[in-house]
Amino acid sequence: MKRNPFYITILLVFVYAFAKAQTTDPAYLVNVQKASQLEIDAYDPADLEIGMLVYNTNQNRIFEYTNNGFLELLTEKNIYTGWFIISGEGVVTVSDIPFTPSQVTFSAAANVESRDIDSDNGIGNNDRGIDNSFGSMKGFARDDDGTITQQVMYSGGHGNSINDNSRYASSSNCIGIRYGDQNGSSLGKIEGAFTSFTTDGFTITVNYTNGTITANSTNPLVDVQPDDVNNEALLVLYTAYK
């Protein structure tokens, strides 16, 4: 059978292209433009298009130009989620994150002390104390060229009744729970100040502050003491970013 030289040529081209696609020759790697943070900041937006990439030589990461400016390309390898439990004052050390984090976000809820809970406050209905206080917080900490920037906010109420709310925010902490009673008065606080990033995690210094309400009673549903907060623990969820 006579072979068509045109089809043979096409076949050879495809074979060559496939072979080149499998090569490990670095000449075939994509070369992304490199620039320092100072150079990136000096780019004229008029010269940029959505989707453009640049390798930031200060952070050793690839950034993509978006409607919100240059943002780091994130992958599963850049993000890690985990948890820890605060059970008293002192330094909490989180380790074994598979990279060196540069920022972390936190979330927690009052009276959620462990990883597996499915119950009410465990004391009784209309409890006036800290066990019936509820609310949630969000916080973060990040490394700004060697300086720690952190913030937390919290809002909550009380299961006895809600005559007023309990609210809290702090730029000196990344974790903060302000337990409030039915009138929004403080039943105590748990605060965590971000201390440092490590090669595989971070450290937080935890402080407990007594509440401002005292109600002496032999009835545990009514008895409230300023130092009740010292019996509290807190489950904290976090997300770390490379």
Short mmCIF file of C-alpha atoms in Angstrom, two decimals:
data_model
loop_
_atom_site.label_atom_id
_atom_site.label_comp_id
_atom_site.label_asym_id
_atom_site.label_seq_id
_atom_site.Cartn_x
_atom_site.Cartn_y
_atom_site.Cartn_z
CA MET A 1 0.00 0.00 0.00
CA LYS A 2 1.34 3.41 -0.93
CA ARG A 3 1.89 5.72 2.05
CA ASN A 4 0.84 9.36 1.86
CA PRO A 5 3.94 11.46 2.75
CA PHE A 6 1.72 14.32 4.02
CA TYR A 7 0.12 12.19 6.73
CA ILE A 8 3.47 10.71 7.66
CA THR A 9 4.85 14.23 8.13
CA ILE A 10 1.89 15.22 10.33
CA LEU A 11 2.35 12.08 12.42
CA LEU A 12 6.03 12.82 12.93
CA VAL A 13 5.21 16.38 14.03
CA PHE A 14 2.77 15.08 16.67
CA VAL A 15 5.27 12.49 17.89
CA TYR A 16 7.94 15.20 18.20
CA ALA A 17 5.58 17.56 20.03
CA PHE A 18 4.53 14.83 22.44
CA ALA A 19 8.14 13.92 23.13
CA LYS A 20 8.94 17.56 23.86
CA ALA A 21 5.94 17.79 26.20
CA GLN A 22 7.40 14.94 28.26
CA THR A 23 10.90 16.42 28.43
CA THR A 24 12.48 17.70 31.65
CA ASP A 25 14.51 20.29 29.79
CA PRO A 26 14.27 23.50 31.90
CA ALA A 27 14.19 25.51 28.68
CA TYR A 28 10.54 24.48 28.35
CA LEU A 29 9.50 25.76 31.78
CA VAL A 30 7.32 28.86 32.00
CA ASN A 31 9.40 31.87 33.04
CA VAL A 32 7.29 34.26 35.14
CA GLN A 33 8.57 37.83 35.34
CA LYS A 34 10.34 38.57 38.63
CA ALA A 35 9.99 41.83 40.55
CA SER A 36 10.48 43.17 44.06
CA GLN A 37 7.56 44.44 46.12
CA LEU A 38 8.75 47.99 45.47
CA GLU A 39 8.74 47.39 41.72
CA ILE A 40 5.31 45.74 41.85
CA ASP A 41 3.88 48.68 43.79
CA ALA A 42 5.22 51.02 41.10
CA TYR A 43 3.37 49.28 38.24
CA ASP A 44 0.94 51.55 36.38
CA PRO A 45 -2.53 49.90 36.53
CA ALA A 46 -3.12 51.14 32.98
CA ASP A 47 -0.41 48.72 31.81
CA LEU A 48 -1.86 45.73 33.66
CA GLU A 49 -4.50 43.19 32.69
CA ILE A 50 -6.52 40.81 34.86
CA GLY A 51 -4.72 37.47 35.11
CA MET A 52 -1.15 38.75 34.72
CA LEU A 53 1.38 36.94 36.91
CA VAL A 54 4.52 38.15 38.65
CA TYR A 55 7.01 36.42 40.95
CA ASN A 56 7.48 38.51 44.10
CA THR A 57 11.17 38.21 44.98
CA ASN A 58 10.60 39.55 48.50
CA GLN A 59 8.04 36.89 49.40
CA ASN A 60 9.19 34.15 47.00
CA ARG A 61 5.61 33.66 45.82
CA ILE A 62 3.66 34.08 42.57
CA PHE A 63 1.01 36.83 42.54
CA GLU A 64 -1.89 37.30 40.12
CA TYR A 65 -3.32 40.68 39.09
CA THR A 66 -7.03 40.88 40.01
CA ASN A 67 -9.73 43.51 40.47
CA ASN A 68 -8.29 43.92 43.98
CA GLY A 69 -4.70 44.32 42.84
CA PHE A 70 -2.00 41.64 43.04
CA LEU A 71 -3.03 38.67 45.20
CA GLU A 72 -0.95 35.63 46.04
CA LEU A 73 -1.87 32.43 44.22
CA LEU A 74 -3.04 30.09 46.97
CA THR A 75 -3.09 26.29 46.80
CA GLU A 76 -3.84 23.52 49.28
CA LYS A 77 -0.15 23.57 50.20
CA ASN A 78 -0.48 27.21 51.29
CA ILE A 79 -3.41 26.70 53.69
CA TYR A 80 -3.73 24.60 56.84
CA THR A 81 -6.66 24.30 59.26
CA GLY A 82 -6.55 23.05 62.83
CA TRP A 83 -7.71 23.54 66.41
CA PHE A 84 -6.47 23.99 69.96
CA ILE A 85 -8.08 24.30 73.39
CA ILE A 86 -7.47 27.10 75.89
CA SER A 87 -7.87 25.85 79.46
CA GLY A 88 -6.08 28.49 81.50
CA GLU A 89 -3.68 31.42 81.50
CA GLY A 90 -0.25 31.08 79.95
CA VAL A 91 1.39 30.53 76.58
CA VAL A 92 -0.31 28.35 73.97
CA THR A 93 2.07 26.91 71.36
CA VAL A 94 0.72 25.55 68.08
CA SER A 95 3.16 23.53 65.96
CA ASP A 96 3.32 20.93 63.17
CA ILE A 97 1.88 23.26 60.53
CA PRO A 98 3.52 22.02 57.27
CA PHE A 99 4.96 25.46 56.43
CA THR A 100 5.96 28.74 58.06
CA PRO A 101 2.73 30.77 58.40
CA SER A 102 2.50 34.49 57.71
CA GLN A 103 -1.09 35.00 58.88
CA VAL A 104 -3.71 33.11 60.87
CA THR A 105 -7.46 33.53 61.38
CA PHE A 106 -9.35 32.33 64.47
CA SER A 107 -12.93 31.55 65.46
CA ALA A 108 -14.48 30.38 68.73
CA ALA A 109 -17.79 30.35 70.61
CA ALA A 110 -18.51 30.91 74.31
CA ASN A 111 -19.17 27.69 76.25
CA VAL A 112 -17.90 25.42 73.49
CA GLU A 113 -15.00 23.92 75.40
CA SER A 114 -14.21 20.68 73.57
CA ARG A 115 -14.33 19.07 70.13
CA ASP A 116 -17.45 16.97 70.73
CA ILE A 117 -20.47 18.59 72.43
CA ASP A 118 -24.19 18.01 71.84
CA SER A 119 -26.07 19.41 74.86
CA ASP A 120 -27.52 22.43 76.68
CA ASN A 121 -25.56 24.44 79.25
CA GLY A 122 -25.37 21.43 81.56
CA ILE A 123 -26.52 23.36 84.66
CA GLY A 124 -30.22 24.11 84.28
CA ASN A 125 -32.83 26.35 82.70
CA ASN A 126 -32.62 30.10 83.39
CA ASP A 127 -29.13 29.78 84.85
CA ARG A 128 -27.92 33.34 85.54
CA GLY A 129 -24.22 32.48 85.46
CA ILE A 130 -21.42 32.16 82.95
CA ASP A 131 -22.53 28.70 81.78
CA ASN A 132 -25.57 30.25 80.11
CA SER A 133 -23.64 32.97 78.27
CA PHE A 134 -23.29 32.61 74.50
CA GLY A 135 -21.64 34.37 71.58
CA SER A 136 -19.02 33.97 68.87
CA MET A 137 -15.73 35.64 67.97
CA LYS A 138 -13.51 36.09 64.93
CA GLY A 139 -9.91 37.21 64.99
CA PHE A 140 -6.69 37.28 63.00
CA ALA A 141 -2.97 37.90 63.23
CA ARG A 142 -0.50 38.56 60.44
CA ASP A 143 3.17 39.34 59.95
CA ASP A 144 3.65 42.81 58.44
CA ASP A 145 7.39 42.84 57.71
CA GLY A 146 8.26 41.70 61.23
CA THR A 147 5.44 43.55 63.01
CA ILE A 148 2.44 41.60 64.31
CA THR A 149 -0.95 43.07 63.35
CA GLN A 150 -3.92 41.51 65.14
CA GLN A 151 -7.61 42.11 65.76
CA VAL A 152 -10.57 40.31 67.30
CA MET A 153 -14.29 41.01 67.71
CA TYR A 154 -17.03 39.31 69.74
CA SER A 155 -20.78 39.67 70.18
CA GLY A 156 -23.09 37.65 72.40
CA GLY A 157 -25.99 37.41 74.82
CA HIS A 158 -27.34 35.30 77.69
CA GLY A 159 -29.80 32.41 77.83
CA ASN A 160 -31.57 33.71 80.96
CA SER A 161 -32.89 36.72 79.03
CA ILE A 162 -31.54 39.38 76.72
CA ASN A 163 -31.98 42.83 78.20
CA ASP A 164 -28.66 43.97 76.72
CA ASN A 165 -25.90 42.47 74.61
CA SER A 166 -22.23 41.79 75.30
CA ARG A 167 -19.76 43.14 72.76
CA TYR A 168 -16.00 43.28 72.58
CA ALA A 169 -13.21 44.20 70.16
CA SER A 170 -9.47 44.53 70.62
CA SER A 171 -6.53 45.45 68.41
CA SER A 172 -4.16 43.97 71.02
CA ASN A 173 -5.57 40.45 70.83
CA CYS A 174 -6.45 37.85 68.20
CA ILE A 175 -8.73 35.88 70.55
CA GLY A 176 -11.38 37.39 72.82
CA ILE A 177 -14.52 36.13 74.54
CA ARG A 178 -16.48 38.52 76.79
CA TYR A 179 -19.02 36.43 78.69
CA GLY A 180 -22.04 38.62 79.42
CA ASP A 181 -25.07 38.24 81.68
CA GLN A 182 -28.67 39.08 80.78
CA ASN A 183 -27.89 42.79 81.15
CA GLY A 184 -24.69 42.70 79.12
CA SER A 185 -22.48 43.02 82.22
CA SER A 186 -19.18 41.16 82.14
CA LEU A 187 -19.02 37.70 83.69
CA GLY A 188 -15.36 37.46 82.72
CA LYS A 189 -13.10 37.51 79.69
CA ILE A 190 -10.70 35.14 77.95
CA GLU A 191 -8.19 36.99 75.78
CA GLY A 192 -5.31 35.80 73.64
CA ALA A 193 -2.51 38.08 72.42
CA PHE A 194 -0.55 36.80 69.43
CA THR A 195 3.10 36.55 70.43
CA SER A 196 5.06 35.23 67.46
CA PHE A 197 5.20 33.13 64.33
CA THR A 198 7.52 30.10 64.37
CA THR A 199 8.91 27.95 61.56
CA ASP A 200 5.95 25.57 61.87
CA GLY A 201 3.33 27.43 63.89
CA PHE A 202 2.75 30.27 66.33
CA THR A 203 2.42 31.21 70.00
CA ILE A 204 -0.35 33.06 71.86
CA THR A 205 -0.32 34.45 75.41
CA VAL A 206 -3.67 33.83 77.13
CA ASN A 207 -5.09 36.00 79.92
CA TYR A 208 -8.23 35.50 82.03
CA THR A 209 -10.03 38.54 83.53
CA ASN A 210 -12.60 38.23 86.32
CA GLY A 211 -16.15 39.42 85.81
CA THR A 212 -17.85 42.35 87.52
CA ILE A 213 -20.97 40.61 88.90
CA THR A 214 -21.38 38.99 92.32
CA ALA A 215 -24.61 37.24 93.34
CA ASN A 216 -24.23 35.02 96.41
CA SER A 217 -26.70 32.15 96.63
CA THR A 218 -26.84 28.50 97.62
CA ASN A 219 -28.80 27.92 94.41
CA PRO A 220 -26.26 27.16 91.65
CA LEU A 221 -28.62 28.65 89.05
CA VAL A 222 -28.47 32.04 90.76
CA ASP A 223 -25.00 32.08 92.32
CA VAL A 224 -22.56 34.21 90.28
CA GLN A 225 -18.94 34.92 91.24
CA PRO A 226 -16.39 37.17 89.49
CA ASP A 227 -13.84 34.34 89.22
CA ASP A 228 -16.21 31.84 87.58
CA VAL A 229 -14.42 32.51 84.30
CA ASN A 230 -11.35 30.68 85.61
CA ASN A 231 -13.24 27.41 85.25
CA GLU A 232 -13.88 28.03 81.55
CA ALA A 233 -12.13 26.40 78.58
CA LEU A 234 -12.38 27.41 74.93
CA LEU A 235 -12.14 25.44 71.68
CA VAL A 236 -10.46 27.57 69.01
CA LEU A 237 -10.45 26.79 65.28
CA TYR A 238 -7.75 28.37 63.13
CA THR A 239 -6.70 28.66 59.50
CA ALA A 240 -3.02 29.33 58.78
CA TYR A 241 -1.71 30.78 55.52
CA LYS A 242 1.80 30.45 54.17
#
